[in-house]
Short mmCIF file of C-alpha atoms and ligand atoms in Angstrom, two decimals:
data_model
loop_
_atom_site.label_atom_id
_atom_site.label_comp_id
_atom_site.label_asym_id
_atom_site.label_seq_id
_atom_site.Cartn_x
_atom_site.Cartn_y
_atom_site.Cartn_z
CA MET A 27 7.29 11.67 24.20
CA ALA A 28 3.61 9.80 24.62
CA LYS A 29 3.05 7.13 21.90
CA ALA A 30 0.54 8.64 19.06
CA LYS A 31 -2.73 6.57 19.44
CA ILE A 32 -4.07 4.89 16.20
CA ALA A 33 -6.94 2.82 15.72
CA VAL A 34 -7.48 0.49 13.13
CA ASN A 35 -10.79 0.97 11.34
CA GLY A 36 -11.73 -2.80 8.76
CA TYR A 37 -9.64 -5.28 10.37
CA GLY A 38 -9.32 -7.23 6.72
CA THR A 39 -6.05 -7.95 4.51
CA ILE A 40 -5.08 -4.54 4.76
CA GLY A 41 -6.02 -3.26 8.21
CA LYS A 42 -4.56 -6.42 9.83
CA ARG A 43 -1.16 -5.20 8.34
CA VAL A 44 -1.26 -2.41 9.59
CA ALA A 45 -2.38 -2.17 13.69
CA ASP A 46 0.96 -5.07 13.44
CA ALA A 47 3.40 -2.33 11.53
CA VAL A 48 2.25 0.64 14.39
CA MET A 49 2.78 -2.43 16.98
CA ALA A 50 6.15 -2.85 15.42
CA GLN A 51 7.27 1.09 15.80
CA ASP A 52 8.22 3.18 19.20
CA ASP A 53 5.99 7.03 18.15
CA MET A 54 2.70 4.71 17.89
CA GLU A 55 0.33 2.10 19.17
CA VAL A 56 -2.68 0.54 18.22
CA ILE A 57 -5.93 1.58 20.61
CA GLY A 58 -8.43 -1.06 19.09
CA VAL A 59 -9.61 -2.24 15.74
CA SER A 60 -12.81 -2.64 14.31
CA LYS A 61 -14.78 -6.05 13.52
CA THR A 62 -18.21 -6.36 12.51
CA LYS A 63 -17.90 -10.30 12.27
CA PRO A 64 -16.73 -12.07 15.53
CA ASN A 65 -14.88 -14.65 12.49
CA TYR A 66 -11.12 -16.23 12.72
CA GLU A 67 -9.32 -12.58 11.77
CA ALA A 68 -11.44 -11.22 15.29
CA ALA A 69 -10.35 -14.47 17.25
CA VAL A 70 -6.56 -13.84 15.68
CA ALA A 71 -6.64 -10.11 16.75
CA HIS A 72 -7.53 -11.19 20.09
CA GLN A 73 -5.06 -13.64 20.94
CA LYS A 74 -2.78 -10.63 19.85
CA GLY A 75 -4.38 -8.50 22.33
CA TYR A 76 -5.79 -5.75 20.41
CA ASP A 77 -8.75 -4.24 22.09
CA ILE A 78 -11.81 -4.61 19.65
CA TYR A 79 -14.74 -2.57 19.01
CA ALA A 80 -17.11 -3.22 16.94
CA PRO A 81 -21.22 -2.22 15.94
CA ALA A 82 -23.38 -2.32 19.00
CA ALA A 83 -25.61 -4.78 17.19
CA SER A 84 -22.70 -7.29 16.95
CA ALA A 85 -21.19 -7.11 20.70
CA GLY A 86 -23.81 -9.63 21.70
CA ALA A 87 -22.37 -12.27 19.16
CA PHE A 88 -18.57 -11.18 20.17
CA GLU A 89 -19.77 -12.03 23.88
CA LYS A 90 -20.73 -15.31 22.87
CA ALA A 91 -17.66 -16.08 20.97
CA GLY A 92 -15.54 -15.32 23.85
CA MET A 93 -13.94 -11.77 22.80
CA PRO A 94 -15.78 -9.10 24.39
CA VAL A 95 -16.16 -5.96 23.07
CA ALA A 96 -14.23 -3.17 24.53
CA GLY A 97 -16.71 -0.75 22.73
CA THR A 98 -18.45 0.44 19.52
CA ILE A 99 -16.59 2.13 16.93
CA GLU A 100 -17.44 5.36 17.49
CA GLU A 101 -16.09 5.02 21.16
CA MET A 102 -13.04 3.52 19.58
CA VAL A 103 -12.55 6.56 16.99
CA GLU A 104 -13.63 9.10 20.30
CA LYS A 105 -9.72 7.68 21.67
CA ALA A 106 -8.03 7.74 18.50
CA ASP A 107 -5.18 10.67 18.05
CA LEU A 108 -5.69 9.05 14.08
CA VAL A 109 -7.78 6.67 12.54
CA VAL A 110 -5.91 4.33 9.83
CA ASP A 111 -9.67 3.50 7.65
CA CYS A 112 -9.16 0.52 5.96
CA THR A 113 -12.70 -0.71 5.16
CA PRO A 114 -13.97 -1.67 1.82
CA GLY A 115 -12.91 1.33 -1.16
CA GLY A 116 -16.36 3.09 -1.32
CA VAL A 117 -17.27 2.57 3.02
CA GLY A 118 -14.06 4.75 4.21
CA GLU A 119 -15.65 7.71 2.40
CA GLU A 120 -19.47 6.39 4.47
CA ASN A 121 -17.03 7.25 7.74
CA LYS A 122 -15.57 10.51 7.43
CA PRO A 123 -18.42 12.22 8.93
CA MET A 124 -17.77 10.29 12.00
CA TYR A 125 -13.89 11.23 11.66
CA GLU A 126 -15.13 15.52 11.66
CA LYS A 127 -17.23 15.13 14.75
CA ALA A 128 -14.40 12.87 16.58
CA GLY A 129 -11.92 15.53 15.53
CA VAL A 130 -9.35 12.75 14.22
CA LYS A 131 -7.41 12.54 11.05
CA ALA A 132 -8.02 10.19 9.01
CA ILE A 133 -6.38 7.86 6.69
CA TRP A 134 -7.86 5.86 3.87
CA GLN A 135 -6.71 3.62 1.41
CA GLY A 136 -6.83 3.62 -2.11
CA GLY A 137 -10.01 2.41 -2.71
CA GLU A 138 -11.49 5.47 -2.01
CA SER A 139 -10.98 9.09 -4.15
CA HIS A 140 -7.91 11.52 -3.79
CA PRO A 141 -10.69 14.27 -3.73
CA LEU A 142 -12.58 11.95 0.05
CA ALA A 143 -8.72 13.04 1.22
CA GLY A 144 -7.70 15.96 -0.70
CA PHE A 145 -3.71 14.21 -0.39
CA SER A 146 -2.91 10.90 -2.58
CA PHE A 147 0.42 9.72 -0.28
CA ASN A 148 3.45 7.91 -1.42
CA ALA A 149 6.58 8.97 1.06
CA ALA A 150 9.07 8.80 -1.22
CA SER A 151 7.02 11.24 -3.67
CA ASN A 152 5.67 13.68 -1.25
CA TYR A 153 5.77 12.82 2.67
CA GLU A 154 6.71 16.04 3.54
CA GLY A 155 3.43 17.75 1.36
CA ALA A 156 2.18 15.28 3.87
CA LEU A 157 3.18 17.07 7.59
CA GLY A 158 0.39 18.01 10.25
CA LEU A 159 -2.13 17.11 7.32
CA THR A 160 -5.69 16.13 8.86
CA PHE A 161 -6.81 13.77 5.78
CA VAL A 162 -4.83 11.65 4.07
CA ARG A 163 -5.23 8.77 1.15
CA VAL A 164 -2.55 6.52 1.03
CA VAL A 165 -2.92 5.05 -2.44
CA SER A 166 -3.55 1.97 -3.78
CA CYS A 167 -0.87 -1.33 -4.35
CA ASN A 168 -0.31 -0.33 -7.94
CA THR A 169 -0.07 3.43 -8.08
CA THR A 170 2.30 3.06 -4.89
CA GLY A 171 4.45 0.53 -6.94
CA LEU A 172 4.21 2.79 -10.12
CA CYS A 173 4.91 5.99 -7.54
CA ARG A 174 8.50 4.00 -6.03
CA VAL A 175 9.91 3.49 -9.67
CA ILE A 176 8.92 7.18 -11.15
CA TYR A 177 9.40 9.40 -8.70
CA PRO A 178 13.71 8.56 -8.54
CA ILE A 179 13.31 8.14 -12.21
CA ASP A 180 11.83 11.65 -13.12
CA LYS A 181 13.92 13.28 -9.95
CA GLU A 182 17.47 12.46 -11.71
CA LEU A 183 16.70 11.66 -15.47
CA GLY A 184 12.88 13.81 -16.00
CA VAL A 185 10.48 11.65 -17.48
CA LYS A 186 9.16 12.79 -20.16
CA LYS A 187 6.22 9.83 -20.23
CA VAL A 188 5.79 6.81 -19.42
CA ARG A 189 2.93 3.74 -20.60
CA VAL A 190 2.34 0.76 -18.13
CA ILE A 191 0.90 -2.63 -18.86
CA LEU A 192 -0.46 -4.00 -15.60
CA ALA A 193 -1.86 -7.97 -14.96
CA ARG A 194 -3.26 -8.10 -11.79
CA ARG A 195 -3.94 -11.04 -9.19
CA ALA A 196 -7.56 -11.27 -9.34
CA VAL A 197 -8.13 -11.42 -6.08
CA ASP A 198 -6.22 -11.87 -2.67
CA PRO A 199 -5.79 -15.92 -1.58
CA ASN A 200 -8.53 -15.89 0.86
CA ASP A 201 -10.99 -14.17 -1.75
CA ILE A 202 -13.38 -17.35 -2.35
CA LYS A 203 -16.38 -15.34 -3.61
CA LYS A 204 -14.65 -13.81 -7.38
CA GLY A 205 -12.94 -14.92 -10.11
CA PRO A 206 -12.02 -15.38 -12.76
CA ILE A 207 -10.34 -18.94 -12.25
CA ASN A 208 -10.26 -19.59 -16.40
CA ALA A 209 -9.63 -16.26 -18.39
CA ILE A 210 -8.24 -12.97 -18.98
CA VAL A 211 -9.95 -10.27 -18.46
CA PRO A 212 -9.64 -6.35 -20.08
CA ASP A 213 -10.27 -4.73 -16.63
CA PRO A 214 -11.75 -2.08 -17.87
CA ILE A 215 -11.78 -2.32 -21.61
CA LYS A 216 -12.36 1.31 -22.15
CA LEU A 217 -8.43 2.97 -21.36
CA PRO A 218 -6.71 4.29 -20.14
CA SER A 219 -7.45 2.18 -16.63
CA HIS A 220 -6.93 4.12 -13.64
CA HIS A 221 -4.17 3.35 -12.87
CA GLY A 222 -1.89 5.37 -14.68
CA PRO A 223 -4.18 8.50 -14.57
CA ASP A 224 -4.26 8.15 -10.23
CA ILE A 225 -0.82 8.32 -10.58
CA LYS A 226 -1.28 11.80 -11.04
CA SER A 227 -2.47 12.52 -7.79
CA VAL A 228 0.70 11.93 -6.51
CA LEU A 229 3.02 13.11 -8.85
CA PRO A 230 0.77 15.66 -10.85
CA HIS A 231 3.24 16.68 -12.95
CA ILE A 232 3.98 13.27 -15.27
CA ASN A 233 2.64 11.47 -19.07
CA ILE A 234 1.32 8.84 -17.72
CA THR A 235 -1.31 6.34 -19.75
CA SER A 236 -1.68 2.11 -18.25
CA ALA A 237 -3.84 -0.44 -19.46
CA ALA A 238 -4.75 -2.91 -16.89
CA MET A 239 -6.13 -6.96 -17.31
CA LYS A 240 -7.27 -9.59 -14.51
CA ILE A 241 -5.56 -13.17 -14.05
CA PRO A 242 -5.80 -16.15 -12.41
CA THR A 243 -3.54 -16.13 -9.97
CA THR A 244 -4.13 -14.71 -5.97
CA LEU A 245 -0.40 -13.82 -5.28
CA MET A 246 1.38 -10.46 -6.99
CA HIS A 247 0.63 -8.18 -9.28
CA LEU A 248 3.21 -7.84 -12.25
CA HIS A 249 3.80 -4.08 -14.61
CA THR A 250 5.52 -3.64 -17.69
CA VAL A 251 6.75 -0.47 -17.04
CA ASN A 252 7.71 1.37 -20.46
CA MET A 253 9.57 4.84 -19.29
CA GLU A 254 10.61 7.39 -22.19
CA VAL A 255 12.97 10.08 -20.04
CA ASN A 256 14.90 13.25 -20.52
CA THR A 257 18.92 12.12 -19.96
CA ASP A 258 20.60 9.41 -21.83
CA CYS A 259 21.06 6.74 -20.16
CA THR A 260 22.09 3.55 -20.07
CA ALA A 261 20.55 0.17 -18.01
CA GLU A 262 23.55 0.17 -15.35
CA ASP A 263 22.18 4.27 -14.74
CA ILE A 264 18.62 2.62 -14.46
CA LYS A 265 19.38 0.41 -12.12
CA LYS A 266 21.91 2.74 -10.36
CA ILE A 267 18.53 4.66 -10.25
CA PHE A 268 16.75 2.13 -8.64
CA SER A 269 19.02 0.61 -5.96
CA SER A 270 19.39 3.54 -4.24
CA GLN A 271 15.86 3.43 -3.30
CA SER A 272 15.28 1.24 0.10
CA ARG A 273 11.84 -0.08 -0.83
CA ILE A 274 12.57 -1.55 -4.84
CA ARG A 275 14.15 -5.09 -4.41
CA PHE A 276 16.59 -6.62 -7.76
CA VAL A 277 15.36 -10.50 -7.98
CA GLY A 278 17.42 -12.73 -9.70
CA GLN A 279 19.33 -15.59 -8.22
CA GLY A 280 16.46 -18.27 -10.47
CA ILE A 281 13.75 -16.23 -9.46
CA SER A 282 11.63 -15.82 -12.67
CA SER A 283 7.81 -15.76 -11.16
CA THR A 284 5.43 -13.83 -9.06
CA ALA A 285 5.27 -17.60 -7.10
CA GLU A 286 8.85 -17.62 -6.46
CA ILE A 287 8.99 -14.43 -5.36
CA MET A 288 6.73 -15.40 -2.49
CA GLU A 289 8.60 -18.94 -1.83
CA LEU A 290 11.14 -15.97 -1.30
CA ALA A 291 9.41 -14.15 1.45
CA ARG A 292 8.51 -17.37 2.55
CA ASP A 293 12.08 -18.29 3.08
CA MET A 294 12.89 -15.04 4.44
CA GLY A 295 10.51 -15.66 7.62
CA ARG A 296 8.21 -12.13 6.55
CA PRO A 297 5.46 -12.01 8.61
CA ARG A 298 2.41 -13.26 6.38
CA ASN A 299 4.58 -13.88 3.70
CA ASP A 300 5.12 -10.01 2.63
CA MET A 301 6.60 -8.06 0.07
CA TRP A 302 6.74 -4.79 1.08
CA GLU A 303 9.26 -3.71 -1.50
CA ASN A 304 8.73 -3.61 -5.42
CA CYS A 305 10.27 -6.41 -7.55
CA ILE A 306 11.90 -6.52 -10.28
CA TRP A 307 13.87 -8.24 -11.91
CA PRO A 308 17.64 -6.23 -13.45
CA GLU A 309 17.77 -8.24 -16.06
CA SER A 310 14.29 -6.89 -17.99
CA ILE A 311 15.80 -3.68 -17.78
CA THR A 312 16.17 -2.56 -21.36
CA VAL A 313 16.97 1.27 -23.24
CA ASP A 314 16.29 1.50 -26.25
CA ASN A 315 18.20 5.45 -26.94
CA ASN A 316 16.24 7.74 -24.51
CA GLU A 317 13.28 4.64 -23.34
CA PHE A 318 13.58 1.35 -21.56
CA TYR A 319 12.07 -1.03 -20.02
CA PHE A 320 11.35 -3.14 -17.22
CA PHE A 321 9.34 -5.81 -15.82
CA GLN A 322 8.61 -5.32 -11.87
CA ALA A 323 6.15 -7.91 -9.26
CA ILE A 324 3.98 -6.06 -6.50
CA HIS A 325 2.48 -7.74 -3.57
CA GLN A 326 -0.35 -6.20 -3.53
CA GLU A 327 -1.45 -7.20 0.00
CA SER A 328 1.81 -5.38 1.99
CA ILE A 329 3.21 -2.79 -0.57
CA THR A 330 1.43 0.12 0.65
CA ILE A 331 1.73 -1.05 5.03
CA PRO A 332 5.07 0.98 5.35
CA GLU A 333 3.07 4.15 3.70
CA ASN A 334 0.54 3.51 5.71
CA VAL A 335 2.90 3.80 8.66
CA ASP A 336 4.91 6.64 7.23
CA ALA A 337 1.45 8.33 6.47
CA ILE A 338 0.80 8.18 10.23
CA ARG A 339 4.63 9.82 11.01
CA ALA A 340 3.94 13.19 8.92
CA MET A 341 0.44 13.85 9.96
CA MET A 342 1.09 13.16 13.53
CA GLU A 343 4.14 15.67 12.98
CA LEU A 344 6.39 12.98 14.55
CA GLU A 345 9.30 13.21 11.66
CA SER A 346 9.88 16.04 9.92
CA ASP A 347 11.83 14.52 7.28
CA GLY A 348 10.50 11.89 4.97
CA ALA A 349 13.90 9.85 4.56
CA LYS A 350 14.14 9.51 8.49
CA SER A 351 10.71 8.06 8.29
CA ILE A 352 11.19 5.58 5.80
CA GLU A 353 14.53 4.66 6.76
CA LYS A 354 12.52 4.12 10.81
CA THR A 355 9.79 2.48 9.16
CA ASN A 356 12.02 -0.24 6.96
CA LYS A 357 14.43 -1.16 10.25
CA SER A 358 11.20 -1.80 12.71
CA LEU A 359 9.79 -3.94 10.41
CA GLY A 360 13.01 -5.66 9.02
CA PHE A 361 13.40 -4.47 6.36
P1 NAD B 29 -11.08 -6.51 2.83
O1 NAD B 29 -12.19 -7.04 1.98
O2 NAD B 29 -9.87 -7.31 3.01
O3 NAD B 29 -10.95 -5.81 4.77
C1 NAD B 29 -12.24 -5.13 4.66
C2 NAD B 29 -12.38 -4.99 6.21
O4 NAD B 29 -13.10 -4.21 7.10
C3 NAD B 29 -12.99 -6.52 6.27
O5 NAD B 29 -12.72 -6.58 7.62
C4 NAD B 29 -14.70 -5.98 6.91
O6 NAD B 29 -15.87 -6.74 8.08
C5 NAD B 29 -14.52 -4.58 7.39
N1 NAD B 29 -15.41 -3.81 7.20
C6 NAD B 29 -16.22 -3.99 6.47
N2 NAD B 29 -17.00 -2.70 5.92
C7 NAD B 29 -16.91 -2.16 7.65
C8 NAD B 29 -17.61 -1.25 8.43
N3 NAD B 29 -18.21 -0.29 8.04
N4 NAD B 29 -16.95 -0.64 9.76
C9 NAD B 29 -15.60 -1.33 9.43
N5 NAD B 29 -15.30 -2.50 9.61
C10 NAD B 29 -16.13 -2.63 7.93
O7 NAD B 29 -10.76 -5.31 2.33
P2 NAD B 29 -9.22 -4.39 2.03
O8 NAD B 29 -8.29 -5.72 1.23
O9 NAD B 29 -8.04 -4.86 3.74
O10 NAD B 29 -9.27 -3.39 1.56
C11 NAD B 29 -9.57 -1.79 2.22
C12 NAD B 29 -8.33 -0.82 1.39
O11 NAD B 29 -7.20 -0.91 0.86
C13 NAD B 29 -9.82 -0.43 0.00
O12 NAD B 29 -9.60 0.33 0.03
C14 NAD B 29 -8.75 -1.22 -0.69
O13 NAD B 29 -9.03 -0.71 -1.86
C15 NAD B 29 -7.22 -1.31 -0.18
N6 NAD B 29 -6.16 -1.66 -0.62
C16 NAD B 29 -6.70 -3.19 -0.80
C17 NAD B 29 -5.04 -4.15 -1.42
C18 NAD B 29 -5.27 -5.30 -2.03
O14 NAD B 29 -4.68 -5.51 -2.77
N7 NAD B 29 -6.31 -6.71 -0.94
C19 NAD B 29 -3.99 -2.81 -1.69
C20 NAD B 29 -3.72 -2.00 -1.61
C21 NAD B 29 -5.44 -1.04 -0.93
#
């Protein structure tokens, strides 16, 4: 069978990871990536052999930098079966008319709103709902991390309510322009934060609310999750449910911080130190009647990458069974 032709529009933190993850699959391939400037990221894309597409006005600058472009972004979109839009939040929305005109399928990221695509995706929670769809939004890193734990608990025990406190990394490691560098910022001050309600775009029946703060770190987010369930359970029951999920990793053996999780990813030889799984401290799982608590760390730069691959597979109808797609993606990435 011919491989699905995937274009990556916006080759930044998420886009470059999506491109490499797609290239690791045997049922899809990257036909081009877009860059607006011939910077170091474009140079690496060029070295990796990706065809680079750029706005017509920037073609000369790319040529001068020794990386001739293969065409305009519109031309790239025309050649694709599906575009993964990884432009900054809010920019992706402006690209919708281009995708509609070209008649291509498109995936947006969590920085865009749910109504833009009309379907918000998490592989474990609603893969089958995305089969054959034209437009899908892969939810944000925090929403992905929360769906991965809420969905299986809800399936096994029934979730009555969820309360989450998120300590969010301030910026990604390469972002030199934003802070804070010496403050904890309630963000937003008006509660709830958008994270809890965003879960409802994937799991509409979940009773959830959240509060979030930005902290001076770039590595990972840390969630304190509190769930009340409808069924009696022990910490062992919760651990068993989490252990059944391939995108949940238990951390221990001296790991007591996000810094050590990133060191683990380095030691494992993961590309770009990526940690695609939710990292849960099993020791933190504490049950009090029908309520339990735990800590999980989320690597914001990489957690949504396998979900993008699965979303492509569902939309292109390359695999009708979500569990099989998850397994295939995990195996090809080297989980
Ligand atoms: P980024 O700023 O790292 O990358 C965006 C890239 O798009 C940059 O290379 C930029 O030059 C390029 N770009 C800007 N305008 C463009 C245009 N009009 N056409 C083509 N390319 C353009 O952003 P990111 O962190 O990768 O975020 C992308 C999306 O993924 C956002 O919706 C964001 O909310 C979401 N997301 C980000 C993270 C994260 O932690 N970084 C995690 C999950 C989801």
